Coordinates of C-alpha atoms and ligand atoms in Angstrom, one line a residue:
X10 CA 17.6 -25.6 -15.4
X11 CA 13.6 -24.1 -14.0
X12 CA 13.2 -20.8 -15.8
X13 CA 12.6 -17.9 -13.0
X14 CA 9.1 -17.9 -13.8
X15 CA 8.5 -21.2 -12.4
X16 CA 9.9 -20.3 -9.1
X17 CA 7.3 -19.5 -6.1
X18 CA 7.4 -16.1 -5.8
X19 CA 9.2 -16.5 -1.8
X20 CA 12.3 -16.7 -4.1
X21 CA 11.8 -14.6 -6.4
X22 CA 12.3 -12.2 -3.8
X23 CA 15.2 -13.3 -2.5
X24 CA 17.0 -13.4 -5.5
X25 CA 14.8 -10.6 -8.0
X26 CA 15.9 -10.9 -12.0
X27 CA 19.2 -12.3 -12.8
X28 CA 20.0 -10.6 -15.3
X29 CA 19.0 -7.0 -15.9
X30 CA 19.2 -5.0 -19.2
X31 CA 18.6 -2.2 -16.8
X32 CA 21.9 -2.8 -15.0
X33 CA 24.5 -4.9 -15.6
X34 CA 25.5 -6.8 -12.2
X35 CA 26.0 -10.4 -13.7
X36 CA 28.9 -10.7 -10.8
X37 CA 26.9 -9.1 -7.6
X38 CA 25.3 -11.4 -5.3
X39 CA 23.5 -7.9 -3.6
X40 CA 21.8 -5.6 -6.4
X41 CA 24.4 -2.5 -6.5
X42 CA 23.4 0.8 -5.7
X43 CA 23.7 2.8 -8.3
X44 CA 23.4 6.7 -7.0
X45 CA 24.2 9.5 -9.5
X46 CA 21.3 12.2 -10.1
X47 CA 23.0 12.4 -13.5
X48 CA 24.8 10.0 -16.6
X49 CA 27.3 11.2 -19.6
X50 CA 25.0 10.8 -22.9
X51 CA 27.6 10.0 -25.4
X52 CA 26.7 11.8 -28.1
X53 CA 24.0 13.9 -29.0
X54 CA 22.2 11.7 -31.1
X55 CA 22.5 8.1 -28.3
X56 CA 20.9 11.7 -25.8
X57 CA 18.1 12.2 -27.9
X58 CA 17.0 8.6 -28.0
X59 CA 16.8 8.8 -24.3
X60 CA 14.9 11.7 -24.1
X61 CA 13.0 10.9 -27.0
X62 CA 12.2 7.4 -25.2
X63 CA 11.9 8.3 -22.0
X64 CA 7.8 7.4 -20.5
X65 CA 8.1 4.0 -22.3
X66 CA 7.9 0.6 -20.5
X67 CA 12.0 -0.4 -19.4
X68 CA 12.1 -4.2 -18.9
X69 CA 14.5 -6.3 -17.8
X70 CA 15.7 -8.2 -21.4
X71 CA 15.5 -6.2 -24.6
X72 CA 18.2 -3.3 -25.0
X73 CA 19.8 -1.4 -22.3
X74 CA 18.1 2.6 -21.3
X75 CA 19.2 5.5 -21.5
X76 CA 19.9 6.8 -18.0
X77 CA 19.8 10.6 -18.8
X78 CA 18.9 12.1 -15.6
X79 CA 17.4 10.5 -12.2
X80 CA 14.0 12.8 -11.4
X81 CA 14.0 10.8 -14.7
X82 CA 14.8 7.1 -14.7
X83 CA 17.7 5.3 -12.7
X84 CA 18.5 1.9 -12.5
X85 CA 17.9 0.9 -9.1
X86 CA 14.9 2.3 -8.7
X87 CA 13.8 0.6 -11.8
X88 CA 15.0 -2.7 -10.8
X89 CA 12.7 -2.9 -8.0
X90 CA 10.0 -1.3 -9.7
X91 CA 10.0 -4.2 -11.8
X92 CA 10.1 -6.5 -9.2
X93 CA 6.6 -4.7 -7.5
X94 CA 5.0 -5.2 -10.8
X95 CA 5.8 -8.8 -11.0
X96 CA 4.2 -10.0 -7.0
X97 CA 1.3 -7.5 -8.0
X98 CA 0.4 -9.4 -11.0
X99 CA 0.6 -6.3 -13.0
X100 CA 2.1 -4.5 -15.9
X101 CA 3.9 -2.0 -14.5
X102 CA 5.3 0.2 -11.3
X103 CA 5.8 3.9 -10.7
X104 CA 7.1 4.2 -7.9
X105 CA 7.1 7.8 -5.1
X106 CA 9.3 9.4 -2.6
X107 CA 6.0 7.9 0.2
X108 CA 2.5 6.5 0.2
X109 CA 1.4 9.9 -0.4
X110 CA 3.4 11.0 -3.4
X111 CA 2.0 7.7 -5.4
X112 CA -1.7 8.2 -4.3
X113 CA -2.0 11.5 -5.3
X114 CA 0.1 10.9 -8.2
X115 CA -2.1 8.5 -10.0
X116 CA -4.7 10.0 -9.0
X117 CA -3.7 13.9 -10.7
X118 CA -2.7 11.8 -13.7
X119 CA -5.8 10.3 -14.3
X120 CA -8.6 13.1 -13.1
X121 CA -8.9 17.0 -14.4
X122 CA -11.0 20.0 -13.0
X123 CA -14.5 18.2 -13.3
X124 CA -13.8 15.3 -13.0
X125 CA -15.0 12.7 -9.9
X126 CA -14.4 10.5 -7.7
X127 CA -15.5 7.8 -5.4
X128 CA -14.4 7.0 -2.5
X129 CA -14.9 5.3 0.6
X130 CA -16.0 6.1 3.8
X131 CA -13.1 5.0 5.8
X132 CA -9.3 6.4 3.9
X133 CA -5.7 6.7 5.7
X134 CA -6.5 10.6 7.3
X135 CA -4.3 11.8 4.5
X136 CA -6.2 10.7 1.7
X137 CA -8.6 12.2 3.2
X138 CA -7.4 15.0 3.7
X139 CA -6.2 15.5 -0.4
X140 CA -10.2 14.5 -0.8
X141 CA -11.2 17.1 1.7
X142 CA -9.3 19.6 1.6
X143 CA -7.7 20.1 -1.7
X144 CA -9.5 18.3 -5.0
X145 CA -13.0 20.6 -4.1
X146 CA -9.5 23.9 -4.5
X147 CA -9.0 21.7 -7.8
X148 CA -12.3 21.4 -9.3
X149 CA -11.8 17.8 -8.7
X150 CA -15.2 16.4 -7.1
X151 CA -15.6 13.6 -4.3
X152 CA -18.4 11.3 -3.6
X153 CA -18.0 9.5 -0.7
X154 CA -20.1 5.9 -0.4
X155 CA -19.6 2.9 1.9
X156 CA -18.2 0.7 -1.7
X157 CA -19.9 -1.9 -0.4
X158 CA -23.2 -0.9 -0.8
X159 CA -23.6 -1.1 -4.7
X160 CA -26.7 0.4 -4.8
X161 CA -25.0 3.9 -3.3
X162 CA -21.7 3.3 -5.2
X163 CA -24.3 3.0 -8.1
X164 CA -26.2 6.2 -7.9
X165 CA -23.3 7.8 -7.2
X166 CA -21.4 7.1 -10.2
X167 CA -22.5 10.6 -12.9
X168 CA -20.9 11.4 -16.6
X169 CA -18.0 12.7 -14.3
X170 CA -17.2 10.1 -12.7
X171 CA -13.4 8.0 -13.7
X172 CA -12.0 7.3 -10.2
X173 CA -14.0 4.2 -7.6
X174 CA -11.1 4.4 -4.8
X175 CA -10.7 2.7 -0.9
X176 CA -8.5 0.6 0.8
X177 CA -9.0 -3.0 2.2
X178 CA -8.3 -3.9 4.6
X179 CA -9.6 0.2 5.8
X180 CA -6.9 1.8 7.6
X181 CA -7.7 2.1 10.9
X182 CA -11.4 0.0 10.6
X183 CA -10.3 -2.9 8.7
X184 CA -13.2 -3.4 6.5
X185 CA -12.8 -5.0 3.4
X186 CA -13.6 -3.6 0.5
X187 CA -15.2 -6.6 -2.1
X188 CA -13.1 -5.9 -5.2
X189 CA -14.7 -8.6 -7.8
X190 CA -18.4 -7.1 -6.6
X191 CA -16.9 -3.8 -7.5
X192 CA -15.1 -4.8 -11.1
X193 CA -18.5 -6.5 -12.0
X194 CA -20.3 -2.4 -11.9
X195 CA -17.7 -1.2 -13.1
X196 CA -18.1 -3.1 -16.2
X197 CA -21.4 -3.1 -17.0
X198 CA -20.8 0.9 -16.6
X199 CA -18.3 1.3 -18.8
X200 CA -19.0 -0.5 -22.3
X201 CA -20.8 2.9 -23.4
X202 CA -18.0 5.1 -22.4
X203 CA -14.7 6.2 -24.1
X204 CA -11.9 5.1 -23.3
X205 CA -10.9 9.2 -21.4
X206 CA -14.3 8.4 -20.3
X207 CA -13.8 4.9 -18.3
X208 CA -13.9 4.4 -14.6
X209 CA -11.3 2.7 -13.2
X210 CA -10.8 0.9 -9.9
X211 CA -8.1 1.8 -7.4
X212 CA -7.3 0.5 -4.5
X213 CA -4.4 0.6 -1.9
X214 CA -3.2 -2.0 -0.9
X215 CA -1.2 -0.5 2.2
X216 CA -2.3 -2.9 5.5
X217 CA -2.3 -6.0 2.7
X218 CA 0.7 -5.6 1.0
X219 CA 0.9 -8.2 -2.7
X220 CA 1.5 -11.1 0.1
X221 CA -1.4 -11.1 1.8
X222 CA -3.3 -9.9 -1.9
X223 CA -3.2 -9.3 -5.0
X224 CA -6.6 -7.2 -5.9
X225 CA -5.3 -7.1 -9.8
X226 CA -7.1 -10.7 -9.8
X227 CA -10.0 -9.6 -8.0
X228 CA -10.6 -7.4 -10.7
X229 CA -9.0 -3.8 -9.6
X230 CA -7.2 -2.0 -12.4
X231 CA -4.8 0.0 -10.3
X232 CA -2.8 -0.6 -7.2
X233 CA -0.9 1.5 -4.5
X234 CA 1.4 1.4 -2.1
X235 CA 3.3 2.9 0.5
X236 CA 6.3 1.2 0.9
X237 CA 7.1 3.2 4.3
X238 CA 4.9 0.0 5.8
X239 CA 5.4 -3.5 5.3
X240 CA 7.0 -3.8 1.9
X241 CA 10.4 -1.4 3.4
X242 CA 9.4 -3.0 6.7
X243 CA 12.7 -2.3 9.2
X244 CA 10.6 1.5 9.5
X245 CA 14.0 3.1 7.2
X246 CA 12.7 4.5 4.4
X247 CA 9.4 6.5 3.3
X248 CA 8.4 5.1 -0.6
X249 CA 5.7 4.9 -2.4
X250 CA 4.5 2.9 -5.8
X251 CA 1.5 2.6 -8.9
X252 CA 1.5 -0.6 -10.0
X253 CA -0.3 0.3 -13.3
X254 CA -1.8 -1.0 -17.3
X255 CA 1.3 -0.3 -19.4
X256 CA -1.6 2.8 -21.1
X257 CA -1.2 4.5 -18.2
X258 CA 2.3 4.6 -17.9
X259 CA 3.4 7.6 -20.2
X260 CA 1.6 10.0 -18.4
X261 CA 2.3 8.4 -14.7
X262 CA 6.3 9.5 -15.4
X263 CA 5.3 12.3 -17.4
X264 CA 3.8 13.6 -14.1
X265 CA 6.6 11.7 -11.7
X266 CA 9.1 13.7 -13.4
X267 CA 7.3 17.6 -13.7
X268 CA 6.3 16.8 -10.0
X269 CA 9.4 15.7 -8.7
X270 CA 8.4 13.2 -5.9
X271 CA 10.8 10.4 -7.1
X272 CA 12.2 7.5 -4.5
X273 CA 15.4 8.1 -4.1
X274 CA 17.7 5.5 -5.4
X275 CA 19.0 5.0 -1.1
X276 CA 15.4 3.9 0.2
X277 CA 15.1 1.6 -3.7
X278 CA 18.0 -0.1 -2.9
X279 CA 17.5 -0.5 0.9
X280 CA 13.9 -1.8 -0.2
X281 CA 15.0 -4.5 -2.5
X282 CA 17.3 -5.0 -0.7
X283 CA 16.2 -5.9 3.2
X284 CA 12.2 -5.0 2.1
X285 CA 11.1 -7.4 -0.6
X286 CA 13.5 -10.7 -0.1
X287 CA 12.0 -11.4 3.7
X288 CA 8.3 -10.1 3.0
X289 CA 6.8 -13.6 3.2
X290 CA 8.8 -14.6 6.9
X291 CA 8.5 -11.1 8.4
X292 CA 4.6 -11.6 7.3
X293 CA 3.8 -14.9 8.3
X294 CA 5.7 -14.0 11.3
X295 CA 3.0 -11.1 12.1
X296 CA 0.3 -12.8 10.8
X297 CA 1.5 -16.1 14.0
X298 CA 1.3 -13.3 16.4
X299 CA -1.5 -10.7 15.6
X300 CA -4.1 -13.9 15.8
X301 CA -2.6 -15.0 19.5
X302 CA -2.6 -11.0 20.3
X303 CA -6.3 -10.7 18.7
X304 CA -7.8 -13.8 20.5
X305 CA -6.6 -13.0 23.8
X306 CA -7.5 -9.6 23.7
X307 CA -11.1 -10.8 22.3
X308 CA -10.9 -12.9 25.6
X309 CA -11.1 -9.3 27.5
X310 CA -13.5 -8.4 29.1
X311 CA -11.7 -5.1 29.4
X312 CA -12.4 -4.8 25.6
X313 CA -15.3 -3.8 24.1
X314 CA -15.1 -4.6 19.9
X315 CA -11.6 -6.2 18.1
X316 CA -11.4 -6.8 14.7
X317 CA -9.1 -8.5 13.1
X318 CA -9.5 -10.6 9.3
X319 CA -8.6 -13.6 11.2
X320 CA -10.4 -14.1 13.9
X321 CA -13.7 -15.3 13.4
X322 CA -16.1 -13.1 14.3
X323 CA -15.1 -10.8 11.9
X324 CA -18.1 -9.4 9.8
X325 CA -16.7 -10.1 6.2
X326 CA -15.0 -13.1 7.9
X327 CA -16.4 -16.1 4.2
X328 CA -14.9 -12.2 2.3
X329 CA -12.0 -12.0 3.6
X330 CA -10.5 -15.6 3.4
X331 CA -11.7 -15.3 -0.7
X332 CA -9.6 -12.3 -1.2
X333 CA -7.2 -12.4 1.6
X334 CA -4.1 -15.7 0.5
X335 CA -0.4 -15.7 0.5
X336 CA 1.7 -16.3 -2.6
X337 CA 0.5 -19.8 -1.3
X338 CA -2.9 -18.8 -1.3
X339 CA -3.0 -19.3 2.2
X340 CA -5.1 -17.5 4.3
X341 CA -3.7 -14.3 5.0
X342 CA -4.9 -12.2 6.9
X343 CA -2.6 -9.9 7.5
X344 CA -0.7 -8.0 11.0
X345 CA -3.0 -5.3 11.6
X346 CA -5.8 -5.2 14.6
X347 CA -8.1 -2.7 15.4
X348 CA -9.9 -3.3 19.1
X349 CA -12.2 -0.5 21.0
X350 CA -11.5 -0.3 25.3
X351 CA -14.8 -0.8 27.4
X352 CA -15.2 2.2 29.0
X353 CA -14.6 6.5 28.2
X354 CA -12.5 8.1 26.6
X355 CA -10.2 9.1 29.6
X356 CA -9.8 5.4 29.9
X357 CA -8.4 5.1 26.3
X358 CA -6.2 7.7 27.0
X359 CA -5.1 5.9 30.5
X360 CA -4.2 2.7 28.9
X361 CA -2.4 4.3 26.0
X362 CA 0.1 6.4 28.8
X363 CA 0.5 3.7 30.6
X364 CA 1.7 1.5 27.3
X365 CA 3.8 4.7 26.3
X366 CA 5.4 4.7 29.9
X367 CA 5.8 1.0 30.4
X368 CA 5.3 -1.0 27.9
X369 CA 9.2 -2.5 26.6
X370 CA 7.8 -4.3 23.4
X371 CA 5.0 -1.7 22.3
X372 CA 5.9 1.8 20.9
X373 CA 3.5 5.0 20.7
X374 CA 4.3 5.7 17.3
X375 CA 2.7 5.9 14.6
X376 CA 3.6 4.4 10.8
X377 CA 2.7 0.1 10.7
X378 CA 4.4 -3.1 9.3
X379 CA 7.4 -3.1 11.4
X380 CA 9.8 -4.7 13.1
X381 CA 8.7 -3.4 15.9
X382 CA 5.2 -3.2 17.7
X383 CA 3.3 -0.3 17.3
X384 CA -0.2 1.3 18.9
X385 CA -1.9 4.7 18.0
X386 CA -5.3 6.5 18.2
X387 CA -6.6 6.9 15.1
X388 CA -8.8 9.4 16.7
X389 CA -6.8 12.2 17.6
X390 CA -4.0 11.2 15.4
X391 CA -3.0 9.7 12.6
X392 CA -7.5 10.2 11.2
X393 CA -7.8 13.9 13.2
X394 CA -8.2 15.0 9.5
X395 CA -11.3 14.0 10.1
X396 CA -12.4 16.4 12.8
X397 CA -15.3 15.1 15.1
X398 CA -17.0 13.4 11.9
X399 CA -14.5 10.0 13.1
X400 CA -16.8 7.3 13.2
X401 CA -15.1 5.4 15.9
X402 CA -13.2 7.8 17.6
X403 CA -12.1 6.2 20.8
X404 CA -10.2 2.4 18.4
X405 CA -6.6 2.0 18.7
X406 CA -4.9 0.4 16.1
X407 CA -1.6 -1.8 16.9
X408 CA 0.7 -2.8 14.2
X409 CA 2.0 -6.2 15.3
X410 CA 5.7 -6.2 15.2
X411 CA 8.3 -9.9 15.6
X412 CA 7.8 -10.2 18.7
X413 CA 7.3 -13.0 21.1
X414 CA 3.4 -13.2 21.3
X415 CA 3.7 -13.5 24.9
X416 CA 5.6 -10.5 25.7
X417 CA 2.7 -8.1 23.6
X418 CA 0.7 -9.6 25.4
X419 CA 1.6 -8.9 28.5
X420 CA 2.5 -5.6 27.7
X421 CA -1.2 -5.0 26.5
X422 CA -2.5 -6.9 30.0
X423 CA -0.3 -5.0 32.3
X424 CA -1.6 -1.5 30.4
X425 CA -5.3 -3.0 30.8
X426 CA -4.9 -3.3 34.5
Ligands
PLP16 C1 -3.4 2.6 3.9 C2 -2.1 3.9 3.5 N1 -2.3 5.0 2.7 C3 -0.8 5.6 2.5 C4 -0.2 6.0 3.5 C5 0.8 6.8 2.9 O1 1.8 6.4 3.0 P1 3.0 7.2 3.3 O2 3.2 7.7 4.9 O3 4.5 6.6 2.6 O4 3.2 8.6 2.4 C6 -0.7 5.4 4.2 C7 0.2 6.1 5.8 O5 0.0 5.7 7.1 C8 -1.3 4.1 4.9 O6 -1.5 3.8 5.8

């Protein structure tokens, strides 16, 4: 029999670990949902061992961990974390209650007052709010730079810079950031810095998912996810995750324990049992449809601009083909499309209202990476924290679901007319 690592990632996502020291589920075909706020500790010595071992990496092999209290660690969440670390090719994973919990968790555990972050110009609206509303109050400096302008990034770095932060593709403009180019720059800057002063590359990989892109392979240090999106996949769970090197695990677990934004075991179970095994299947179908929809939009005279990494016209097509590859090495441009209509803001709003009132296959709603196709206007909605600064206020964001492509196109056409 081949050992587990010999199987394809797609198979591995269906089965998970066949055995785990984290929980004995040798006779379960589906891993059990363990849900207990607290754990019997047997005796004082074992209890003390549990507390002293907290913060260590727990693997599927070796001795069973001592579980103490759900906010510290619990088996269902821990098995999911092992799976997420494995598919991103990382050493460890720490899950959180939401994507924002994961983003604020990793940055909160890396940065102290006086430190600096350099972040890409366009990021998810709440990440922008974290940087613009909260970090100034906390004494953390934030510089916003085009991450593809290496000279600008280099000029923005100073002795307090600790993190380069971006999404790729970005929400909502679908711009890509060249991860390997930033790695080269950071490798040039880091050798003169002490271990604590090192600059780390943190990427939000939510739009791509590990199916379409594994940033650690390109040189990122840390990956964050909103599990609420395509990793969960069905729009039923909120969650977040950080995939990081083992050296950061202790402080990240301490941060999660003390700030308390844990992923609940029921959500972890649903993401592990429904989300992960169906991820490749859903993404392949969504991509197939996204390309058809993007091409159709591109051909419409009522559409001014369409951005989809799978289109030949995509401005960073070569980078997309290099960076976005699925588990089998095939080009994987994802399920997100951005477009702009010809006309004024009012025309775009009328189009959105027509969809909201009459479309069956497209829903006006925020979030993305759902079985259902969702549409929204980032300017006044998910990215309203940017205020009037938004570069493209009329952008429409479309997250392709699992419907028949012809139905999605039919609903778009009717609304455009
Ligand atoms: C790219 C990106 N990162 C992070 C988040 C935050 O995730 P959550 O809503 O799970 O906190 C979102 C939410 O839309 C997102 O689009």
